[in-house]
PDB file of C-alpha atoms in Angstrom:
ATOM      1  CA  UNK A   1      11.860  90.374  -7.586  1.00 72.00           C
ATOM      2  CA  UNK A   2      14.126  91.943  -9.539  1.00 81.00           C
ATOM      3  CA  UNK A   3      15.566  94.879  -9.970  1.00 89.00           C
ATOM      4  CA  UNK A   4      18.239  96.981 -12.277  1.00 94.00           C
ATOM      5  CA  UNK A   5      20.223 100.151 -12.062  1.00 95.00           C
ATOM      6  CA  UNK A   6      21.585 101.690 -14.939  1.00 95.00           C
ATOM      7  CA  UNK A   7      23.651 104.777 -15.389  1.00 86.00           C
ATOM      8  CA  UNK A   8      21.565 108.201 -15.545  1.00 84.00           C
ATOM      9  CA  UNK A   9      21.924 110.139 -19.078  1.00 85.00           C
ATOM     10  CA  UNK A  10      22.256 111.957 -21.065  1.00 94.00           C
ATOM     11  CA  UNK A  11      25.124 110.989 -22.809  1.00 96.00           C
ATOM     12  CA  UNK A  12      26.187 112.691 -25.526  1.00 97.00           C
ATOM     13  CA  UNK A  13      29.358 111.589 -27.559  1.00 97.00           C
ATOM     14  CA  UNK A  14      30.856 112.801 -30.943  1.00 97.00           C
ATOM     15  CA  UNK A  15      30.359 110.242 -33.524  1.00 97.00           C
ATOM     16  CA  UNK A  16      32.830 107.642 -33.625  1.00 97.00           C
ATOM     17  CA  UNK A  17      33.231 107.693 -30.189  1.00 97.00           C
ATOM     18  CA  UNK A  18      33.461 104.873 -27.864  1.00 97.00           C
ATOM     19  CA  UNK A  19      30.449 103.799 -25.760  1.00 97.00           C
ATOM     20  CA  UNK A  20      29.125 102.429 -22.478  1.00 97.00           C
ATOM     21  CA  UNK A  21      26.545 102.755 -20.952  1.00 97.00           C
ATOM     22  CA  UNK A  22      26.593 100.928 -17.318  1.00 97.00           C
ATOM     23  CA  UNK A  23      24.093  98.245 -16.117  1.00 97.00           C
ATOM     24  CA  UNK A  24      23.720  96.038 -12.800  1.00 97.00           C
ATOM     25  CA  UNK A  25      21.455  94.202 -11.366  1.00 94.00           C
ATOM     26  CA  UNK A  26      19.693  92.203  -8.379  1.00 91.00           C
ATOM     27  CA  UNK A  27      17.724  89.271  -8.593  1.00 84.00           C
ATOM     28  CA  UNK A  28      17.402  85.748  -6.597  1.00 78.00           C
ATOM     29  CA  UNK A  29      18.392  83.566  -8.954  1.00 79.00           C
ATOM     30  CA  UNK A  30      21.007  83.806 -12.315  1.00 82.00           C
ATOM     31  CA  UNK A  31      18.229  86.291 -14.081  1.00 88.00           C
ATOM     32  CA  UNK A  32      18.067  86.510 -18.124  1.00 89.00           C
ATOM     33  CA  UNK A  33      19.563  89.991 -19.206  1.00 92.00           C
ATOM     34  CA  UNK A  34      18.932  92.708 -21.910  1.00 93.00           C
ATOM     35  CA  UNK A  35      19.368  96.002 -23.700  1.00 96.00           C
ATOM     36  CA  UNK A  36      16.013  97.735 -25.003  1.00 95.00           C
ATOM     37  CA  UNK A  37      15.956 100.739 -27.638  1.00 96.00           C
ATOM     38  CA  UNK A  38      13.888 103.266 -28.089  1.00 93.00           C
ATOM     39  CA  UNK A  39      14.193 105.172 -31.319  1.00 93.00           C
ATOM     40  CA  UNK A  40      12.335 108.669 -31.222  1.00 88.00           C
ATOM     41  CA  UNK A  41       8.903 108.654 -31.577  1.00 85.00           C
ATOM     42  CA  UNK A  42       8.796 104.730 -31.930  1.00 86.00           C
ATOM     43  CA  UNK A  43       8.074 101.947 -29.654  1.00 87.00           C
ATOM     44  CA  UNK A  44      11.114  99.309 -27.592  1.00 91.00           C
ATOM     45  CA  UNK A  45      12.660  97.379 -29.100  1.00 92.00           C
ATOM     46  CA  UNK A  46      15.126  94.352 -28.385  1.00 92.00           C
ATOM     47  CA  UNK A  47      18.783  95.199 -29.243  1.00 96.00           C
ATOM     48  CA  UNK A  48      20.156  92.072 -27.482  1.00 95.00           C
ATOM     49  CA  UNK A  49      20.354  89.352 -24.578  1.00 93.00           C
ATOM     50  CA  UNK A  50      22.160  87.262 -22.722  1.00 93.00           C
ATOM     51  CA  UNK A  51      20.393  84.332 -20.933  1.00 89.00           C
ATOM     52  CA  UNK A  52      23.490  82.770 -18.507  1.00 89.00           C
ATOM     53  CA  UNK A  53      26.972  84.318 -17.536  1.00 92.00           C
ATOM     54  CA  UNK A  54      29.154  84.895 -19.347  1.00 94.00           C
ATOM     55  CA  UNK A  55      27.438  85.105 -22.565  1.00 95.00           C
ATOM     56  CA  UNK A  56      27.717  87.202 -24.372  1.00 97.00           C
ATOM     57  CA  UNK A  57      25.090  89.270 -26.916  1.00 96.00           C
ATOM     58  CA  UNK A  58      25.328  91.487 -29.137  1.00 97.00           C
ATOM     59  CA  UNK A  59      23.116  93.247 -32.310  1.00 97.00           C
ATOM     60  CA  UNK A  60      23.831  95.818 -34.203  1.00 95.00           C
ATOM     61  CA  UNK A  61      28.153  96.519 -33.356  1.00 97.00           C
ATOM     62  CA  UNK A  62      26.820  96.887 -29.752  1.00 98.00           C
ATOM     63  CA  UNK A  63      27.763  93.875 -27.306  1.00 98.00           C
ATOM     64  CA  UNK A  64      27.345  93.119 -23.621  1.00 98.00           C
ATOM     65  CA  UNK A  65      28.089  90.500 -21.814  1.00 97.00           C
ATOM     66  CA  UNK A  66      26.380  88.874 -18.935  1.00 96.00           C
ATOM     67  CA  UNK A  67      28.798  89.398 -15.776  1.00 96.00           C
ATOM     68  CA  UNK A  68      27.944  87.190 -12.931  1.00 93.00           C
ATOM     69  CA  UNK A  69      31.227  87.865 -10.349  1.00 93.00           C
ATOM     70  CA  UNK A  70      29.860  92.004 -11.260  1.00 95.00           C
ATOM     71  CA  UNK A  71      26.389  91.590 -11.606  1.00 95.00           C
ATOM     72  CA  UNK A  72      26.472  93.585 -14.417  1.00 96.00           C
ATOM     73  CA  UNK A  73      25.536  93.178 -18.087  1.00 97.00           C
ATOM     74  CA  UNK A  74      27.277  96.655 -19.587  1.00 98.00           C
ATOM     75  CA  UNK A  75      26.724  98.008 -23.146  1.00 98.00           C
ATOM     76  CA  UNK A  76      29.432  99.032 -25.278  1.00 98.00           C
ATOM     77  CA  UNK A  77      29.448 100.102 -28.942  1.00 98.00           C
ATOM     78  CA  UNK A  78      33.145 100.668 -30.279  1.00 97.00           C
ATOM     79  CA  UNK A  79      31.725 103.802 -32.893  1.00 96.00           C
ATOM     80  CA  UNK A  80      28.703 105.370 -32.390  1.00 97.00           C
ATOM     81  CA  UNK A  81      26.780 106.696 -35.288  1.00 97.00           C
ATOM     82  CA  UNK A  82      23.925 109.512 -35.378  1.00 97.00           C
ATOM     83  CA  UNK A  83      21.482 107.066 -35.808  1.00 96.00           C
ATOM     84  CA  UNK A  84      22.389 105.392 -32.513  1.00 97.00           C
ATOM     85  CA  UNK A  85      20.833 108.483 -30.818  1.00 97.00           C
ATOM     86  CA  UNK A  86      17.590 106.777 -28.405  1.00 96.00           C
ATOM     87  CA  UNK A  87      16.890 105.848 -25.545  1.00 95.00           C
ATOM     88  CA  UNK A  88      18.422 102.185 -23.905  1.00 97.00           C
ATOM     89  CA  UNK A  89      16.591 100.201 -21.175  1.00 96.00           C
ATOM     90  CA  UNK A  90      18.499  97.680 -19.148  1.00 96.00           C
ATOM     91  CA  UNK A  91      16.045  94.847 -18.184  1.00 93.00           C
ATOM     92  CA  UNK A  92      16.042  91.457 -16.543  1.00 91.00           C
ATOM     93  CA  UNK A  93      13.686  88.893 -16.025  1.00 85.00           C
ATOM     94  CA  UNK A  94      13.294  85.785 -14.191  1.00 75.00           C
ATOM     95  CA  UNK A  95      11.638  82.533 -14.621  1.00 65.00           C
ATOM     96  CA  UNK A  96       8.324  83.093 -12.734  1.00 62.00           C
ATOM     97  CA  UNK A  97       7.914  86.011 -12.993  1.00 59.00           C
ATOM     98  CA  UNK A  98       6.341  86.312 -16.063  1.00 66.00           C
ATOM     99  CA  UNK A  99       7.243  90.052 -16.495  1.00 76.00           C
ATOM    100  CA  UNK A 100      11.130  91.906 -17.470  1.00 85.00           C
ATOM    101  CA  UNK A 101      11.803  93.950 -15.139  1.00 90.00           C
ATOM    102  CA  UNK A 102      13.391  97.727 -16.864  1.00 93.00           C
ATOM    103  CA  UNK A 103      16.039 100.260 -16.066  1.00 95.00           C
ATOM    104  CA  UNK A 104      14.907 103.580 -15.951  1.00 94.00           C
ATOM    105  CA  UNK A 105      16.950 103.888 -19.277  1.00 95.00           C
ATOM    106  CA  UNK A 106      19.676 106.216 -20.624  1.00 96.00           C
ATOM    107  CA  UNK A 107      19.551 108.726 -22.997  1.00 95.00           C
ATOM    108  CA  UNK A 108      22.084 109.134 -26.165  1.00 97.00           C
ATOM    109  CA  UNK A 109      22.468 111.430 -28.430  1.00 97.00           C
ATOM    110  CA  UNK A 110      25.180 111.586 -30.528  1.00 97.00           C
ATOM    111  CA  UNK A 111      26.542 114.594 -32.134  1.00 97.00           C
ATOM    112  CA  UNK A 112      27.889 114.709 -35.999  1.00 95.00           C
TER     113      UNK A 112
ATOM    114  CA  UNK B   1      -1.781  93.910 -38.034  1.00 52.00           C
ATOM    115  CA  UNK B   2       2.251  94.221 -38.374  1.00 78.00           C
ATOM    116  CA  UNK B   3       2.591  95.676 -35.307  1.00 92.00           C
ATOM    117  CA  UNK B   4       1.248  96.351 -31.874  1.00 95.00           C
ATOM    118  CA  UNK B   5      -0.900  99.055 -31.743  1.00 95.00           C
ATOM    119  CA  UNK B   6      -2.333 101.375 -29.322  1.00 97.00           C
ATOM    120  CA  UNK B   7      -5.329 103.878 -29.662  1.00 97.00           C
ATOM    121  CA  UNK B   8      -4.747 106.872 -29.035  1.00 97.00           C
ATOM    122  CA  UNK B   9      -1.585 107.656 -29.304  1.00 95.00           C
ATOM    123  CA  UNK B  10      -2.541 110.537 -26.994  1.00 97.00           C
ATOM    124  CA  UNK B  11      -5.481 111.761 -24.390  1.00 97.00           C
ATOM    125  CA  UNK B  12      -5.789 114.638 -22.530  1.00 98.00           C
ATOM    126  CA  UNK B  13      -8.576 114.387 -19.504  1.00 97.00           C
ATOM    127  CA  UNK B  14      -9.612 116.661 -16.060  1.00 97.00           C
ATOM    128  CA  UNK B  15      -9.272 114.818 -13.147  1.00 97.00           C
ATOM    129  CA  UNK B  16     -11.444 112.971 -12.019  1.00 97.00           C
ATOM    130  CA  UNK B  17     -12.723 111.896 -15.457  1.00 98.00           C
ATOM    131  CA  UNK B  18     -12.533 108.064 -16.630  1.00 98.00           C
ATOM    132  CA  UNK B  19     -10.566 107.226 -20.014  1.00 98.00           C
ATOM    133  CA  UNK B  20     -10.275 103.996 -21.713  1.00 98.00           C
ATOM    134  CA  UNK B  21      -6.400 103.526 -23.510  1.00 98.00           C
ATOM    135  CA  UNK B  22      -6.807 100.343 -26.313  1.00 98.00           C
ATOM    136  CA  UNK B  23      -4.207  98.112 -27.117  1.00 98.00           C
ATOM    137  CA  UNK B  24      -4.417  95.578 -30.539  1.00 97.00           C
ATOM    138  CA  UNK B  25      -1.740  92.737 -30.499  1.00 97.00           C
ATOM    139  CA  UNK B  26      -0.110  91.203 -32.988  1.00 95.00           C
ATOM    140  CA  UNK B  27      -2.638  88.304 -34.392  1.00 94.00           C
ATOM    141  CA  UNK B  28      -1.986  85.205 -32.966  1.00 92.00           C
ATOM    142  CA  UNK B  29      -0.092  86.536 -29.544  1.00 93.00           C
ATOM    143  CA  UNK B  30      -1.137  84.898 -26.616  1.00 92.00           C
ATOM    144  CA  UNK B  31       0.542  86.822 -24.773  1.00 92.00           C
ATOM    145  CA  UNK B  32      -0.501  90.459 -23.194  1.00 95.00           C
ATOM    146  CA  UNK B  33       1.209  93.239 -20.991  1.00 94.00           C
ATOM    147  CA  UNK B  34       0.525  96.326 -19.964  1.00 97.00           C
ATOM    148  CA  UNK B  35       3.161  98.747 -18.862  1.00 96.00           C
ATOM    149  CA  UNK B  36       3.374 102.438 -17.464  1.00 97.00           C
ATOM    150  CA  UNK B  37       6.380 104.669 -17.666  1.00 94.00           C
ATOM    151  CA  UNK B  38       6.686 108.131 -16.134  1.00 93.00           C
ATOM    152  CA  UNK B  39       8.666 111.096 -16.804  1.00 88.00           C
ATOM    153  CA  UNK B  40      12.190 109.779 -16.173  1.00 84.00           C
ATOM    154  CA  UNK B  41      11.749 105.848 -15.354  1.00 88.00           C
ATOM    155  CA  UNK B  42      11.297 103.015 -17.132  1.00 91.00           C
ATOM    156  CA  UNK B  43       8.796 100.297 -17.861  1.00 94.00           C
ATOM    157  CA  UNK B  44       7.140  99.809 -15.210  1.00 94.00           C
ATOM    158  CA  UNK B  45       4.764  96.640 -14.710  1.00 93.00           C
ATOM    159  CA  UNK B  46       0.932  96.370 -14.260  1.00 96.00           C
ATOM    160  CA  UNK B  47      -0.629  93.360 -15.675  1.00 95.00           C
ATOM    161  CA  UNK B  48      -0.659  90.405 -17.569  1.00 93.00           C
ATOM    162  CA  UNK B  49      -2.954  88.234 -20.007  1.00 94.00           C
ATOM    163  CA  UNK B  50      -2.357  85.247 -20.836  1.00 92.00           C
ATOM    164  CA  UNK B  51      -5.438  84.626 -23.393  1.00 92.00           C
ATOM    165  CA  UNK B  52      -8.795  85.899 -22.067  1.00 94.00           C
ATOM    166  CA  UNK B  53      -7.692  85.965 -17.847  1.00 92.00           C
ATOM    167  CA  UNK B  54      -4.816  88.345 -16.073  1.00 91.00           C
ATOM    168  CA  UNK B  55      -2.448  85.894 -15.160  1.00 89.00           C
ATOM    169  CA  UNK B  56      -0.918  88.603 -13.135  1.00 90.00           C
ATOM    170  CA  UNK B  57      -2.272  91.547 -12.144  1.00 93.00           C
ATOM    171  CA  UNK B  58       0.006  92.737  -8.927  1.00 91.00           C
ATOM    172  CA  UNK B  59       1.448  96.017 -10.797  1.00 92.00           C
ATOM    173  CA  UNK B  60      -1.818  97.731 -10.695  1.00 96.00           C
ATOM    174  CA  UNK B  61      -1.155 100.531  -8.302  1.00 95.00           C
ATOM    175  CA  UNK B  62      -4.708 100.493  -6.970  1.00 95.00           C
ATOM    176  CA  UNK B  63      -8.590  99.668  -7.411  1.00 95.00           C
ATOM    177  CA  UNK B  64      -9.060 102.962  -9.785  1.00 97.00           C
ATOM    178  CA  UNK B  65      -7.522 100.726 -12.344  1.00 98.00           C
ATOM    179  CA  UNK B  66      -8.538  97.722 -14.296  1.00 97.00           C
ATOM    180  CA  UNK B  67      -8.001  96.095 -17.711  1.00 97.00           C
ATOM    181  CA  UNK B  68      -9.720  93.687 -19.747  1.00 97.00           C
ATOM    182  CA  UNK B  69      -8.969  91.257 -22.873  1.00 97.00           C
ATOM    183  CA  UNK B  70     -12.607  89.431 -23.172  1.00 96.00           C
ATOM    184  CA  UNK B  71     -11.739  87.604 -26.875  1.00 94.00           C
ATOM    185  CA  UNK B  72      -8.175  86.954 -26.275  1.00 93.00           C
ATOM    186  CA  UNK B  73      -7.037  89.799 -28.625  1.00 95.00           C
ATOM    187  CA  UNK B  74      -7.545  93.340 -28.071  1.00 97.00           C
ATOM    188  CA  UNK B  75      -7.445  94.679 -24.497  1.00 98.00           C
ATOM    189  CA  UNK B  76      -8.362  98.017 -22.708  1.00 98.00           C
ATOM    190  CA  UNK B  77      -7.547  99.402 -19.700  1.00 98.00           C
ATOM    191  CA  UNK B  78      -9.920 101.409 -17.798  1.00 98.00           C
ATOM    192  CA  UNK B  79      -8.870 104.307 -15.339  1.00 98.00           C
ATOM    193  CA  UNK B  80     -11.477 105.424 -12.940  1.00 98.00           C
ATOM    194  CA  UNK B  81     -11.363 109.112 -10.991  1.00 97.00           C
ATOM    195  CA  UNK B  82      -8.514 109.838 -13.033  1.00 98.00           C
ATOM    196  CA  UNK B  83      -5.717 112.079 -10.980  1.00 97.00           C
ATOM    197  CA  UNK B  84      -2.820 113.877 -11.728  1.00 97.00           C
ATOM    198  CA  UNK B  85      -0.530 111.260 -10.712  1.00 96.00           C
ATOM    199  CA  UNK B  86      -2.034 108.856 -13.417  1.00 97.00           C
ATOM    200  CA  UNK B  87      -0.031 110.790 -16.214  1.00 97.00           C
ATOM    201  CA  UNK B  88       2.230 108.464 -18.221  1.00 97.00           C
ATOM    202  CA  UNK B  89       2.819 106.865 -21.329  1.00 96.00           C
ATOM    203  CA  UNK B  90       1.197 103.582 -20.874  1.00 98.00           C
ATOM    204  CA  UNK B  91       3.200 100.777 -23.293  1.00 96.00           C
ATOM    205  CA  UNK B  92       1.203  97.654 -24.598  1.00 96.00           C
ATOM    206  CA  UNK B  93       3.327  94.794 -25.710  1.00 94.00           C
ATOM    207  CA  UNK B  94       1.828  91.386 -27.113  1.00 93.00           C
ATOM    208  CA  UNK B  95       4.109  87.911 -27.157  1.00 90.00           C
ATOM    209  CA  UNK B  96       3.321  84.484 -29.175  1.00 88.00           C
ATOM    210  CA  UNK B  97       3.740  82.968 -25.961  1.00 80.00           C
ATOM    211  CA  UNK B  98       4.483  83.977 -22.471  1.00 75.00           C
ATOM    212  CA  UNK B  99       7.686  86.147 -22.096  1.00 74.00           C
ATOM    213  CA  UNK B 100      10.840  84.570 -20.949  1.00 68.00           C
ATOM    214  CA  UNK B 101      13.858  83.408 -22.331  1.00 61.00           C
ATOM    215  CA  UNK B 102      13.324  82.293 -25.918  1.00 68.00           C
ATOM    216  CA  UNK B 103       9.754  84.716 -26.484  1.00 76.00           C
ATOM    217  CA  UNK B 104      10.139  88.159 -27.569  1.00 82.00           C
ATOM    218  CA  UNK B 105       7.570  90.879 -26.794  1.00 87.00           C
ATOM    219  CA  UNK B 106       6.760  93.144 -29.383  1.00 90.00           C
ATOM    220  CA  UNK B 107       5.861  97.239 -27.880  1.00 92.00           C
ATOM    221  CA  UNK B 108       3.844  99.444 -29.409  1.00 93.00           C
ATOM    222  CA  UNK B 109       4.381 103.024 -29.437  1.00 92.00           C
ATOM    223  CA  UNK B 110       2.560 103.601 -26.515  1.00 95.00           C
ATOM    224  CA  UNK B 111      -0.466 106.003 -25.311  1.00 97.00           C
ATOM    225  CA  UNK B 112       0.572 109.067 -23.397  1.00 96.00           C
ATOM    226  CA  UNK B 113      -2.049 109.862 -20.728  1.00 98.00           C
ATOM    227  CA  UNK B 114      -2.105 113.508 -19.358  1.00 98.00           C
ATOM    228  CA  UNK B 115      -4.382 114.464 -16.348  1.00 98.00           C
ATOM    229  CA  UNK B 116      -4.972 117.908 -15.895  1.00 97.00           C
TER     230      UNK B 116
END
């Protein structure tokens, strides 16, 4: 089956700092990759996705590139805001399993 | 409703008791998923329904856990003889079709279960 490994948090950054949250995956075949975000008091939401190698997913200033050679899908944002404070989950999906496998989540705290 | 609704939002129960957790998916969504999120962990798959039937229940940890979706909409996760290790946030998600490349799943806010 699939597995996803992401860096443990918490990550604390000052506003306007550059963000990277690392994520690597193992899978048979070529999975689709996702980043989900959970804001305080809310449910998980899809942030971005990439379905094949070299695809770049982007949303709300966040980006992640599907790197087959390094089996990675690192999340980046050039300038974080306080409102980005949340828990971020890397996840993978392979057709046939009909379910998504999540990483442990990385808590991001952005301070003014 | 507008989103996936889970009730109750919090449930405290004594060890050995029986609990039921309810999920109201988005209207018209055929697929429904239950996940469990333990403290400091990511969500772990429990069971997937397509319509009324459990298409994949491989994530249920043991026979104390059972889930139903009798009319293809609302689902109930049932836990018998609860143990302290069952304490977690139980998440429900629904999608219009099976969750995949082009179908997004929408999550509820979860039910926090605490077994004391």
